[in-house]
mmCIF file of C-alpha atoms in Angstrom:
data_model
loop_
_atom_site.group_PDB
_atom_site.id
_atom_site.type_symbol
_atom_site.label_atom_id
_atom_site.label_comp_id
_atom_site.label_asym_id
_atom_site.label_seq_id
_atom_site.Cartn_x
_atom_site.Cartn_y
_atom_site.Cartn_z
ATOM 1 C CA MET A 1 0.408 -0.178 0.258
ATOM 2 C CA LYS A 2 3.081 2.752 1.014
ATOM 3 C CA GLU A 3 4.582 1.241 -1.666
ATOM 4 C CA LEU A 4 1.983 2.490 -4.692
ATOM 5 C CA GLU A 5 1.420 5.842 -2.497
ATOM 6 C CA LYS A 6 5.207 6.492 -3.748
ATOM 7 C CA THR A 7 4.540 5.853 -7.259
ATOM 8 C CA LYS A 8 1.273 7.401 -7.681
ATOM 9 C CA ARG A 9 3.568 10.622 -6.146
ATOM 10 C CA ILE A 10 6.473 10.334 -8.276
ATOM 11 C CA SER A 11 3.507 10.320 -11.194
ATOM 12 C CA ILE A 12 2.465 13.255 -10.586
ATOM 13 C CA SER A 13 5.546 15.214 -10.104
ATOM 14 C CA ALA A 14 6.454 14.127 -13.199
ATOM 15 C CA VAL A 15 3.610 14.795 -14.898
ATOM 16 C CA LEU A 16 3.778 17.938 -13.652
ATOM 17 C CA PHE A 17 7.795 18.776 -14.217
ATOM 18 C CA LEU A 18 6.920 18.100 -18.019
ATOM 19 C CA LEU A 19 4.234 20.044 -17.794
ATOM 20 C CA ILE A 20 6.077 23.378 -16.712
ATOM 21 C CA VAL A 21 8.923 21.481 -19.147
ATOM 22 C CA ALA A 22 5.739 21.916 -21.737
ATOM 23 C CA ILE A 23 5.331 25.462 -21.040
ATOM 24 C CA GLY A 24 8.550 27.076 -20.841
ATOM 25 C CA ILE A 25 8.581 25.317 -24.393
ATOM 26 C CA LEU A 26 5.306 26.981 -25.474
ATOM 27 C CA THR A 27 5.356 30.681 -23.831
ATOM 28 C CA PHE A 28 8.804 30.671 -25.011
ATOM 29 C CA LYS A 29 9.955 34.244 -27.451
ATOM 30 C CA LYS A 30 12.059 35.337 -29.230
ATOM 31 C CA PRO A 31 12.451 39.050 -29.252
ATOM 32 C CA GLU A 32 11.808 40.319 -32.624
ATOM 33 C CA TYR A 33 14.928 42.808 -33.288
ATOM 34 C CA VAL A 34 17.640 42.827 -30.751
ATOM 35 C CA PHE A 35 20.459 45.842 -30.313
ATOM 36 C CA GLN A 36 23.100 44.151 -31.754
ATOM 37 C CA LYS A 37 25.547 47.862 -29.498
ATOM 38 C CA ASN A 38 24.671 47.969 -26.297
ATOM 39 C CA THR A 39 24.658 52.349 -25.444
ATOM 40 C CA GLU A 40 27.872 52.446 -24.738
ATOM 41 C CA THR A 41 29.322 51.299 -28.070
ATOM 42 C CA LEU A 42 26.744 53.543 -29.663
ATOM 43 C CA LEU A 43 27.980 56.769 -27.096
ATOM 44 C CA HIS A 44 31.694 56.238 -28.242
ATOM 45 C CA GLN A 45 30.548 56.298 -31.695
ATOM 46 C CA ILE A 46 28.525 59.873 -31.612
ATOM 47 C CA ALA A 47 31.017 61.108 -29.073
ATOM 48 C CA ASN A 48 34.460 60.094 -29.441
ATOM 49 C CA ASN A 49 34.118 58.907 -33.307
ATOM 50 C CA ASN A 50 34.893 62.384 -34.115
ATOM 51 C CA ASN A 51 31.671 62.653 -36.441
ATOM 52 C CA SER A 52 32.217 59.982 -38.840
ATOM 53 C CA TYR A 53 29.437 59.332 -39.332
ATOM 54 C CA ILE A 54 27.840 61.896 -41.128
ATOM 55 C CA ILE A 55 28.932 62.828 -44.311
ATOM 56 C CA THR A 56 28.938 66.311 -45.726
ATOM 57 C CA LEU A 57 27.502 67.837 -48.355
ATOM 58 C CA ASP A 58 30.308 68.694 -50.589
ATOM 59 C CA GLU A 59 31.377 65.136 -49.699
ATOM 60 C CA LEU A 60 28.340 62.907 -50.977
ATOM 61 C CA GLN A 61 29.133 66.042 -54.705
ATOM 62 C CA SER A 62 32.433 64.888 -55.008
ATOM 63 C CA ASN A 63 32.724 61.368 -55.265
ATOM 64 C CA GLU A 64 28.980 60.265 -55.998
ATOM 65 C CA ALA A 65 30.013 57.933 -58.310
ATOM 66 C CA GLN A 66 31.274 54.944 -55.477
ATOM 67 C CA GLN A 67 28.579 56.692 -52.542
ATOM 68 C CA GLY A 68 25.948 54.340 -51.215
ATOM 69 C CA GLN A 69 22.346 54.011 -51.386
ATOM 70 C CA LEU A 70 20.497 58.097 -50.071
ATOM 71 C CA ILE A 71 17.389 57.053 -47.994
ATOM 72 C CA ASP A 72 14.981 59.678 -47.839
ATOM 73 C CA VAL A 73 13.656 59.331 -44.371
ATOM 74 C CA ARG A 74 10.697 61.843 -44.949
ATOM 75 C CA SER A 75 6.192 61.812 -44.594
ATOM 76 C CA ASN A 76 5.661 59.376 -48.229
ATOM 77 C CA PHE A 77 4.282 62.465 -49.050
ATOM 78 C CA ASP A 78 7.255 65.016 -48.684
ATOM 79 C CA TYR A 79 9.185 62.098 -50.864
ATOM 80 C CA SER A 80 6.933 62.960 -53.081
ATOM 81 C CA LYS A 81 7.290 65.798 -54.128
ATOM 82 C CA GLY A 82 10.602 65.740 -54.335
ATOM 83 C CA HIS A 83 14.397 64.062 -53.297
ATOM 84 C CA PHE A 84 17.137 62.822 -54.478
ATOM 85 C CA LYS A 85 18.164 61.484 -57.889
ATOM 86 C CA ASN A 86 17.683 57.335 -56.521
ATOM 87 C CA ALA A 87 17.252 57.603 -53.564
ATOM 88 C CA ILE A 88 14.099 55.486 -52.107
ATOM 89 C CA ASN A 89 12.153 57.038 -48.898
ATOM 90 C CA ILE A 90 11.282 54.686 -46.327
ATOM 91 C CA PRO A 91 10.088 56.982 -43.060
ATOM 92 C CA THR A 92 11.627 56.360 -40.132
ATOM 93 C CA HIS A 93 8.133 54.557 -38.847
ATOM 94 C CA GLU A 94 8.589 51.976 -41.226
ATOM 95 C CA LEU A 95 12.298 51.588 -40.929
ATOM 96 C CA LEU A 96 11.215 48.344 -38.928
ATOM 97 C CA LYS A 97 9.466 46.758 -41.503
ATOM 98 C CA LYS A 98 10.040 43.328 -42.461
ATOM 99 C CA ASP A 99 10.991 43.793 -45.868
ATOM 100 C CA ASN A 100 13.241 47.216 -45.136
ATOM 101 C CA LEU A 101 14.983 45.522 -43.299
ATOM 102 C CA GLU A 102 15.964 42.484 -46.438
ATOM 103 C CA LEU A 103 16.765 45.515 -47.825
ATOM 104 C CA LEU A 104 19.382 46.669 -45.266
ATOM 105 C CA ASN A 105 20.284 43.490 -44.931
ATOM 106 C CA SER A 106 21.456 43.695 -48.524
ATOM 107 C CA LEU A 107 22.867 46.968 -48.568
ATOM 108 C CA LYS A 108 24.803 45.128 -45.275
ATOM 109 C CA LYS A 109 25.588 42.266 -46.970
ATOM 110 C CA GLY A 110 26.718 44.308 -49.914
ATOM 111 C CA GLU A 111 28.953 46.726 -47.714
ATOM 112 C CA LYS A 112 26.927 49.573 -49.732
ATOM 113 C CA LYS A 113 26.810 53.511 -47.762
ATOM 114 C CA VAL A 114 23.748 54.073 -46.641
ATOM 115 C CA ILE A 115 23.119 57.408 -46.124
ATOM 116 C CA LEU A 116 20.126 58.931 -44.476
ATOM 117 C CA TYR A 117 18.701 62.094 -44.560
ATOM 118 C CA GLY A 118 15.482 63.278 -43.482
ATOM 119 C CA LYS A 119 14.708 67.229 -43.684
ATOM 120 C CA ASP A 120 17.215 68.574 -41.289
ATOM 121 C CA PRO A 121 19.903 66.267 -39.392
ATOM 122 C CA ASP A 122 18.056 65.355 -36.693
ATOM 123 C CA GLN A 123 14.878 64.026 -37.867
ATOM 124 C CA ALA A 124 17.411 61.914 -39.892
ATOM 125 C CA ASN A 125 19.584 61.928 -36.783
ATOM 126 C CA THR A 126 16.774 59.620 -35.092
ATOM 127 C CA ALA A 127 16.716 56.748 -37.945
ATOM 128 C CA TRP A 128 20.679 56.721 -37.849
ATOM 129 C CA MET A 129 20.380 55.875 -33.841
ATOM 130 C CA LEU A 130 18.095 53.084 -34.679
ATOM 131 C CA LEU A 131 20.452 51.252 -36.745
ATOM 132 C CA TYR A 132 23.244 52.060 -35.362
ATOM 133 C CA GLN A 133 21.765 49.713 -32.522
ATOM 134 C CA LEU A 134 20.664 47.630 -34.540
ATOM 135 C CA GLY A 135 23.942 46.940 -35.400
ATOM 136 C CA TYR A 136 23.924 48.431 -38.723
ATOM 137 C CA GLU A 137 26.680 50.201 -38.909
ATOM 138 C CA ASN A 138 26.872 51.207 -42.631
ATOM 139 C CA ALA A 139 24.915 54.205 -41.838
ATOM 140 C CA ASN A 140 25.153 57.395 -42.054
ATOM 141 C CA ILE A 141 24.093 61.315 -41.705
ATOM 142 C CA LEU A 142 23.666 63.238 -44.173
ATOM 143 C CA CYS A 143 24.783 67.576 -42.713
ATOM 144 C CA ALA A 144 21.671 68.881 -44.835
ATOM 145 C CA LYS A 145 18.435 70.891 -45.216
ATOM 146 C CA THR A 146 15.920 69.674 -47.813
ATOM 147 C CA ASN A 147 12.771 71.982 -48.070
ATOM 148 C CA TYR A 148 10.617 72.274 -51.637
ATOM 149 C CA SER A 149 9.763 75.933 -52.607
ATOM 150 C CA ASN A 150 9.188 76.931 -55.610
ATOM 151 C CA ASN A 151 8.345 73.580 -57.333
ATOM 152 C CA THR A 152 12.478 72.452 -56.277
ATOM 153 C CA PHE A 153 14.267 70.190 -54.708
ATOM 154 C CA LYS A 154 16.058 72.831 -52.746
ATOM 155 C CA VAL A 155 19.481 71.282 -50.521
ATOM 156 C CA GLU A 156 21.766 73.812 -48.359
ATOM 157 C CA ASN A 157 24.628 73.180 -46.189
ATOM 158 C CA TYR A 158 23.367 72.470 -42.555
ATOM 159 C CA PRO A 159 25.515 74.473 -39.637
ATOM 160 C CA LEU A 160 25.192 71.007 -37.380
ATOM 161 C CA GLU A 161 25.502 72.232 -33.745
ATOM 162 C CA LYS A 162 27.011 75.367 -33.889
ATOM 163 C CA PRO A 163 25.611 78.284 -32.153
ATOM 164 C CA SER A 164 24.362 81.145 -34.754
ATOM 165 C CA VAL A 165 26.431 83.679 -31.890
ATOM 166 C CA ASN A 166 28.572 84.713 -29.583
ATOM 167 C CA TYR A 167 26.280 84.386 -26.651
ATOM 168 C CA ALA A 168 28.923 85.162 -24.048
ATOM 169 C CA GLU A 169 29.630 88.685 -25.909
ATOM 170 C CA ILE A 170 25.794 89.154 -26.143
ATOM 171 C CA LEU A 171 25.467 88.606 -23.169
ATOM 172 C CA GLN A 172 27.985 90.809 -21.429
ATOM 173 C CA SER A 173 26.985 94.045 -24.229
ATOM 174 C CA SER A 174 23.712 93.965 -22.884
ATOM 175 C CA LYS A 175 24.580 94.160 -19.659
ATOM 176 C CA LYS A 176 26.830 96.890 -20.710
ATOM 177 C CA GLU A 177 23.469 98.725 -21.641
ATOM 178 C CA THR A 178 21.303 97.443 -19.335
ATOM 179 C CA ASP A 179 23.954 98.622 -15.868
ATOM 180 C CA LYS A 180 23.633 102.613 -18.063
ATOM 181 C CA ASN A 181 20.785 102.541 -17.214
ATOM 182 C CA ASP A 182 19.956 100.252 -14.372
ATOM 183 C CA THR A 183 21.489 103.388 -12.961
ATOM 184 C CA PRO A 184 18.352 106.191 -13.464
ATOM 185 C CA LYS A 185 18.874 109.619 -13.105
ATOM 186 C CA THR A 186 16.262 110.542 -10.200
ATOM 187 C CA PRO A 187 15.425 114.355 -10.654
ATOM 188 C CA LYS A 188 15.866 116.343 -6.949
ATOM 189 C CA LYS A 189 12.696 116.817 -5.769
ATOM 190 C CA VAL A 190 12.120 120.156 -6.615
ATOM 191 C CA PHE A 191 9.477 121.247 -4.298
ATOM 192 C CA THR A 192 8.661 125.199 -5.100
ATOM 193 C CA LYS A 193 7.531 127.248 -2.484
ATOM 194 C CA PRO A 194 4.701 129.303 -2.158
ATOM 195 C CA LYS A 195 6.328 132.469 -2.349
ATOM 196 C CA LYS A 196 4.378 134.982 0.152
ATOM 197 C CA LYS A 197 3.190 137.611 -0.683
ATOM 198 C CA LYS A 198 2.903 140.548 0.907
ATOM 199 C CA ARG A 199 -0.190 141.589 2.294
ATOM 200 C CA VAL A 200 -1.486 143.969 2.035
ATOM 201 C CA PRO A 201 -2.070 145.648 5.682
ATOM 202 C CA GLU A 202 -5.503 144.585 6.589
ATOM 203 C CA GLY A 203 -7.374 146.687 8.145
ATOM 204 C CA GLY A 204 -8.236 147.301 12.218
ATOM 205 C CA CYS A 205 -11.178 147.936 13.300
ATOM 206 C CA MET B 1 16.949 -15.399 -12.609
ATOM 207 C CA SER B 2 19.207 -13.555 -12.768
ATOM 208 C CA LYS B 3 17.022 -11.282 -15.002
ATOM 209 C CA LYS B 4 14.918 -11.129 -12.547
ATOM 210 C CA TYR B 5 17.298 -10.425 -10.592
ATOM 211 C CA LYS B 6 18.647 -7.089 -11.919
ATOM 212 C CA LEU B 7 15.149 -5.765 -12.755
ATOM 213 C CA LYS B 8 15.117 -5.733 -9.237
ATOM 214 C CA ARG B 9 18.637 -4.329 -8.683
ATOM 215 C CA LEU B 10 17.257 -1.692 -10.965
ATOM 216 C CA LEU B 11 12.998 -1.080 -8.936
ATOM 217 C CA VAL B 12 15.568 -0.502 -6.110
ATOM 218 C CA ARG B 13 18.114 1.722 -7.088
ATOM 219 C CA ARG B 14 15.563 4.338 -9.600
ATOM 220 C CA TYR B 15 14.957 7.931 -7.219
ATOM 221 C CA GLN B 16 19.524 7.550 -8.049
ATOM 222 C CA ILE B 17 18.719 7.038 -11.379
ATOM 223 C CA LEU B 18 16.089 9.396 -12.176
ATOM 224 C CA ALA B 19 18.608 11.848 -10.872
ATOM 225 C CA ALA B 20 21.239 10.679 -13.269
ATOM 226 C CA ILE B 21 18.462 11.899 -16.193
ATOM 227 C CA LEU B 22 17.867 15.126 -14.606
ATOM 228 C CA PHE B 23 21.563 16.021 -14.019
ATOM 229 C CA ILE B 24 22.418 15.879 -16.754
ATOM 230 C CA LEU B 25 19.036 17.697 -18.731
ATOM 231 C CA ALA B 26 20.368 20.271 -16.838
ATOM 232 C CA ALA B 27 23.368 19.767 -17.984
ATOM 233 C CA GLY B 28 22.139 20.937 -21.679
ATOM 234 C CA LEU B 29 20.652 23.728 -20.461
ATOM 235 C CA VAL B 30 25.004 25.374 -20.644
ATOM 236 C CA LEU B 31 25.586 23.621 -24.248
ATOM 237 C CA LEU B 32 21.562 26.725 -25.011
ATOM 238 C CA PRO B 33 22.676 28.916 -27.535
ATOM 239 C CA LYS B 34 22.306 32.385 -25.287
ATOM 240 C CA TYR B 35 20.174 34.387 -24.867
ATOM 241 C CA LYS B 36 19.901 37.539 -26.601
ATOM 242 C CA LYS B 37 18.800 40.105 -24.824
ATOM 243 C CA ASN B 38 17.821 44.263 -25.684
ATOM 244 C CA GLU B 39 19.643 46.146 -23.506
ATOM 245 C CA GLY B 40 16.278 48.141 -22.090
ATOM 246 C CA ILE B 41 13.237 48.563 -24.009
ATOM 247 C CA ALA B 42 13.303 46.525 -26.916
ATOM 248 C CA PRO B 43 13.377 48.635 -30.738
ATOM 249 C CA ASP B 44 10.085 49.222 -31.614
ATOM 250 C CA LEU B 45 8.707 50.489 -28.619
ATOM 251 C CA LEU B 46 11.654 53.143 -28.704
ATOM 252 C CA MET B 47 11.032 53.713 -32.577
ATOM 253 C CA LYS B 48 8.088 54.886 -31.276
ATOM 254 C CA LYS B 49 8.410 56.951 -28.359
ATOM 255 C CA MET B 50 11.594 58.694 -31.349
ATOM 256 C CA ILE B 51 9.327 59.521 -33.729
ATOM 257 C CA SER B 52 6.901 61.483 -31.711
ATOM 258 C CA SER B 53 7.937 64.978 -30.866
ATOM 259 C CA GLU B 54 6.387 64.674 -26.447
ATOM 260 C CA ARG B 55 10.282 65.316 -26.435
ATOM 261 C CA TYR B 56 10.408 68.044 -27.356
ATOM 262 C CA ILE B 57 9.590 71.990 -24.904
ATOM 263 C CA SER B 58 10.089 75.214 -26.683
ATOM 264 C CA THR B 59 11.846 78.034 -25.872
ATOM 265 C CA ASP B 60 8.972 79.695 -24.692
ATOM 266 C CA LEU B 61 7.345 76.797 -22.189
ATOM 267 C CA LEU B 62 11.610 76.930 -20.677
ATOM 268 C CA ALA B 63 11.156 80.335 -20.040
ATOM 269 C CA ASP B 64 7.718 81.078 -18.290
ATOM 270 C CA ARG B 65 8.770 78.141 -16.267
ATOM 271 C CA LEU B 66 12.448 79.344 -15.503
ATOM 272 C CA VAL B 67 10.906 82.803 -14.336
ATOM 273 C CA ASN B 68 8.186 81.370 -12.413
ATOM 274 C CA GLN B 69 11.196 79.346 -10.735
ATOM 275 C CA ASP B 70 9.407 75.821 -10.488
ATOM 276 C CA PRO B 71 11.643 74.099 -9.157
ATOM 277 C CA SER B 72 10.931 70.592 -10.962
ATOM 278 C CA VAL B 73 12.788 72.011 -13.646
ATOM 279 C CA LEU B 74 16.858 70.028 -14.209
ATOM 280 C CA LEU B 75 18.697 71.424 -16.594
ATOM 281 C CA ILE B 76 21.542 69.446 -18.540
ATOM 282 C CA ASP B 77 24.124 70.804 -20.700
ATOM 283 C CA THR B 78 25.007 68.908 -23.523
ATOM 284 C CA ARG B 79 27.727 71.474 -24.932
ATOM 285 C CA THR B 80 31.865 70.458 -23.979
ATOM 286 C CA GLU B 81 33.360 72.055 -21.037
ATOM 287 C CA LYS B 82 34.393 74.661 -22.399
ATOM 288 C CA GLU B 83 31.265 75.979 -23.767
ATOM 289 C CA PHE B 84 29.740 75.839 -20.581
ATOM 290 C CA GLN B 85 31.419 78.464 -18.618
ATOM 291 C CA ASN B 86 31.164 80.168 -22.294
ATOM 292 C CA TYR B 87 27.240 81.070 -21.398
ATOM 293 C CA ALA B 88 24.888 78.182 -20.267
ATOM 294 C CA LEU B 89 21.074 78.912 -18.702
ATOM 295 C CA PRO B 90 20.699 79.310 -15.265
ATOM 296 C CA ASN B 91 20.868 77.125 -12.466
ATOM 297 C CA ALA B 92 21.589 74.057 -15.993
ATOM 298 C CA ILE B 93 24.237 70.860 -14.845
ATOM 299 C CA ASN B 94 27.366 70.279 -17.512
ATOM 300 C CA ILE B 95 27.043 66.678 -18.079
ATOM 301 C CA PRO B 96 29.276 66.356 -21.859
ATOM 302 C CA LEU B 97 27.540 64.046 -24.187
ATOM 303 C CA LYS B 98 30.687 62.489 -23.434
ATOM 304 C CA LYS B 99 29.915 61.644 -20.038
ATOM 305 C CA LEU B 100 27.059 60.727 -20.084
ATOM 306 C CA LEU B 101 27.145 56.983 -18.703
ATOM 307 C CA ASP B 102 29.246 58.295 -16.118
ATOM 308 C CA GLU B 103 28.238 56.486 -12.986
ATOM 309 C CA ASP B 104 28.699 59.930 -10.463
ATOM 310 C CA VAL B 105 25.859 61.383 -13.056
ATOM 311 C CA ASN B 106 23.550 58.568 -13.370
ATOM 312 C CA GLY B 107 21.611 60.546 -10.577
ATOM 313 C CA TYR B 108 20.368 62.846 -13.071
ATOM 314 C CA ILE B 109 19.126 61.337 -15.068
ATOM 315 C CA ASN B 110 18.193 58.516 -14.078
ATOM 316 C CA GLN B 111 15.704 60.027 -11.400
ATOM 317 C CA ASP B 112 11.386 61.111 -11.761
ATOM 318 C CA ILE B 113 11.420 63.628 -9.211
ATOM 319 C CA TYR B 114 12.891 66.223 -12.053
ATOM 320 C CA ASP B 115 11.525 66.774 -15.512
ATOM 321 C CA VAL B 116 15.013 66.680 -17.601
ATOM 322 C CA ILE B 117 14.928 69.034 -20.125
ATOM 323 C CA PHE B 118 18.944 68.559 -22.783
ATOM 324 C CA TYR B 119 20.020 71.205 -24.310
ATOM 325 C CA SER B 120 22.679 71.801 -26.302
ATOM 326 C CA ASN B 121 23.470 74.520 -29.511
ATOM 327 C CA ASP B 122 20.689 73.210 -31.684
ATOM 328 C CA ASN B 123 18.907 69.917 -29.964
ATOM 329 C CA PHE B 124 21.436 67.041 -32.551
ATOM 330 C CA TYR B 125 23.430 66.241 -28.820
ATOM 331 C CA ALA B 126 20.368 67.229 -26.688
ATOM 332 C CA ASP B 127 18.054 64.494 -29.350
ATOM 333 C CA GLN B 128 21.451 61.367 -29.156
ATOM 334 C CA ALA B 129 21.662 62.826 -25.283
ATOM 335 C CA TRP B 130 17.599 61.331 -24.688
ATOM 336 C CA ILE B 131 17.520 58.074 -27.298
ATOM 337 C CA ILE B 132 19.965 57.352 -25.067
ATOM 338 C CA GLY B 133 18.542 57.592 -22.036
ATOM 339 C CA SER B 134 15.253 56.860 -23.025
ATOM 340 C CA ARG B 135 16.482 53.335 -24.263
ATOM 341 C CA LEU B 136 17.688 53.203 -21.531
ATOM 342 C CA GLY B 137 14.435 53.533 -19.671
ATOM 343 C CA TYR B 138 14.529 56.715 -17.784
ATOM 344 C CA THR B 139 11.474 58.909 -17.515
ATOM 345 C CA ASN B 140 10.450 62.091 -17.221
ATOM 346 C CA LEU B 141 13.706 63.364 -20.364
ATOM 347 C CA TYR B 142 12.875 66.472 -22.088
ATOM 348 C CA VAL B 143 14.899 67.849 -24.904
ATOM 349 C CA LEU B 144 14.653 72.376 -25.061
ATOM 350 C CA GLU B 145 13.643 73.071 -28.925
ATOM 351 C CA GLY B 146 16.000 74.412 -31.110
ATOM 352 C CA GLY B 147 18.381 74.329 -28.094
ATOM 353 C CA LEU B 148 20.667 78.093 -27.630
ATOM 354 C CA ASN B 149 20.262 79.485 -30.732
ATOM 355 C CA LYS B 150 16.466 78.853 -30.777
ATOM 356 C CA TRP B 151 16.213 79.936 -27.078
ATOM 357 C CA PHE B 152 18.452 83.474 -28.439
ATOM 358 C CA HIS B 153 16.538 84.099 -31.501
ATOM 359 C CA THR B 154 12.879 84.184 -29.389
ATOM 360 C CA ILE B 155 13.636 85.312 -25.307
ATOM 361 C CA ILE B 156 16.814 87.264 -26.482
ATOM 362 C CA ASN B 157 16.149 88.386 -29.006
ATOM 363 C CA PRO B 158 13.060 88.161 -30.582
ATOM 364 C CA GLU B 159 11.411 89.253 -33.355
ATOM 365 C CA LEU B 160 9.204 92.377 -33.846
ATOM 366 C CA PRO B 161 5.845 91.258 -35.093
ATOM 367 C CA ASP B 162 4.573 92.877 -38.050
ATOM 368 C CA GLU B 163 1.196 95.342 -37.891
ATOM 369 C CA THR B 164 -0.514 92.528 -39.797
ATOM 370 C CA MET B 165 -0.182 89.175 -37.174
ATOM 371 C CA PRO B 166 -2.761 89.050 -35.135
ATOM 372 C CA GLU B 167 -3.002 90.097 -30.973
ATOM 373 C CA GLU B 168 -1.395 86.795 -29.524
ATOM 374 C CA ALA B 169 1.912 87.625 -32.123
ATOM 375 C CA PHE B 170 1.911 90.987 -29.715
ATOM 376 C CA GLU B 171 1.528 89.636 -26.386
ATOM 377 C CA LEU B 172 4.361 86.521 -27.644
ATOM 378 C CA TYR B 173 6.381 89.419 -28.029
ATOM 379 C CA SER B 174 5.812 91.469 -25.110
ATOM 380 C CA PHE B 175 6.525 88.439 -23.214
ATOM 381 C CA ARG B 176 9.731 87.552 -24.799
ATOM 382 C CA LYS B 177 10.493 90.417 -23.869
ATOM 383 C CA ALA B 178 10.072 90.842 -20.357
ATOM 384 C CA ALA B 179 11.496 86.810 -20.225
ATOM 385 C CA GLY B 180 14.672 88.551 -21.422
ATOM 386 C CA MET B 181 14.906 91.062 -19.413
ATOM 387 C CA TYR B 182 14.511 89.109 -16.169
ATOM 388 C CA PHE B 183 17.017 87.279 -17.852
ATOM 389 C CA GLY B 184 19.864 89.555 -17.417
ATOM 390 C CA VAL B 185 19.535 91.452 -21.389
ATOM 391 C CA GLY B 186 18.520 95.080 -22.180
ATOM 392 C CA THR B 187 17.383 95.598 -25.118
ATOM 393 C CA SER B 188 17.002 99.423 -26.305
ATOM 394 C CA GLU B 189 13.646 99.736 -26.497
ATOM 395 C CA GLN B 190 14.585 99.083 -22.442
ATOM 396 C CA LYS B 191 15.566 102.242 -22.261
ATOM 397 C CA THR B 192 12.271 103.744 -22.312
ATOM 398 C CA ILE B 193 10.537 102.100 -20.507
ATOM 399 C CA ASN B 194 12.466 103.107 -17.173
ATOM 400 C CA LYS B 195 12.155 106.764 -18.094
ATOM 401 C CA PRO B 196 11.711 108.281 -14.760
ATOM 402 C CA ILE B 197 8.162 110.390 -14.744
ATOM 403 C CA LYS B 198 9.112 113.686 -13.194
ATOM 404 C CA LYS B 199 6.795 114.515 -10.680
ATOM 405 C CA THR B 200 5.102 117.943 -10.727
ATOM 406 C CA ILE B 201 3.992 118.853 -7.979
ATOM 407 C CA THR B 202 2.014 121.632 -8.675
ATOM 408 C CA VAL B 203 0.750 124.132 -5.951
ATOM 409 C CA LYS B 204 -1.756 126.095 -5.764
ATOM 410 C CA LYS B 205 -2.019 129.335 -5.449
ATOM 411 C CA LYS B 206 -3.551 131.415 -3.036
ATOM 412 C CA LYS B 207 -6.053 133.268 -4.812
ATOM 413 C CA LYS B 208 -5.879 137.251 -3.240
ATOM 414 C CA ARG B 209 -7.538 138.448 -1.243
ATOM 415 C CA VAL B 210 -9.465 141.542 -0.858
ATOM 416 C CA ALA B 211 -9.137 142.876 2.117
ATOM 417 C CA GLU B 212 -10.443 142.095 5.001
ATOM 418 C CA GLY B 213 -12.208 145.061 6.649
ATOM 419 C CA GLY B 214 -13.082 145.255 9.923
ATOM 420 C CA CYS B 215 -15.881 144.732 11.255
#
């Protein structure tokens, strides 16, 4: 009798064990996208590598022949109005789509440069940060401002992170100005004393 | 006979055998491929956060909060130390982008008491700092839209609105002008405001009285 109880317990625990294993395997979900770079390598790339991931407009135009694939990260609408020749349109929010990732993978395999551009480098930056973290080291940012006006697609150089004015100088000069202003001359308060008029001697009684 | 004997011996040792099987299976786990785990949040979630412009805080809003001395604002300057020494926003803390992940700096970024506002000359570096912080799952991070350049063109040196512009434009202009004065900039227009008004005290002249006669 005792022996029977023991085997019962063993079989129950064995079934439970197998069940746990099965549940574990079935619910195991592989993350769809995995960051290949950790934040430290990312920070090293953006802060210490002399902006090697940024391509200026001059660099793009000087050796166009050996350039890689231009990718427009603006919206479909902006792209349809005007874009670089040979550029393909992948808005930032569609970068993780399957066919876009396949395209990027094939570009990475072929060791072709990927040049991202948007309406300004800030817009391309988000796309670049995402791609770089996913391991696409061949991605670059085009440092240019693009806009569409007068029915033409215009590209301008963009001064990246350049202070437009010397802040300290302006502040100092204006401070001098305010210092002058701060001590306004207060006019002397003049109280005019009413002169006592000579009175005509009043007659007594 | 011998067969039965063997089975019996096996039955006696069945627990040891079962335990051994489990041990072997457990050891097998070591051979499994390394499970890739994301540091911080998943890429698709990060992308959703990145494409929304919720992180941007306008220069006017920042000026308003600074003037009202909002205690929850924590300004972080991501430019280099030299630039920070040259000029910085009031009460800002300098954390150059290079040092963003240093341990002694982590306390400023990874907290949920203050609204951390990153700024740089433009918003390029501030954006990058924001993206790294957001990936690590830090909350309450913001970016000053347009950075110091826009700060100077809106708050310190605002553009005079056209006469045809709506009233709001003028209200905004006068707010910016006043905020600019708060941040220590006097402009030529201020002079007119500062001119003290002459106080004139008029003394009523006493009327000549006709000599009063006695009784």
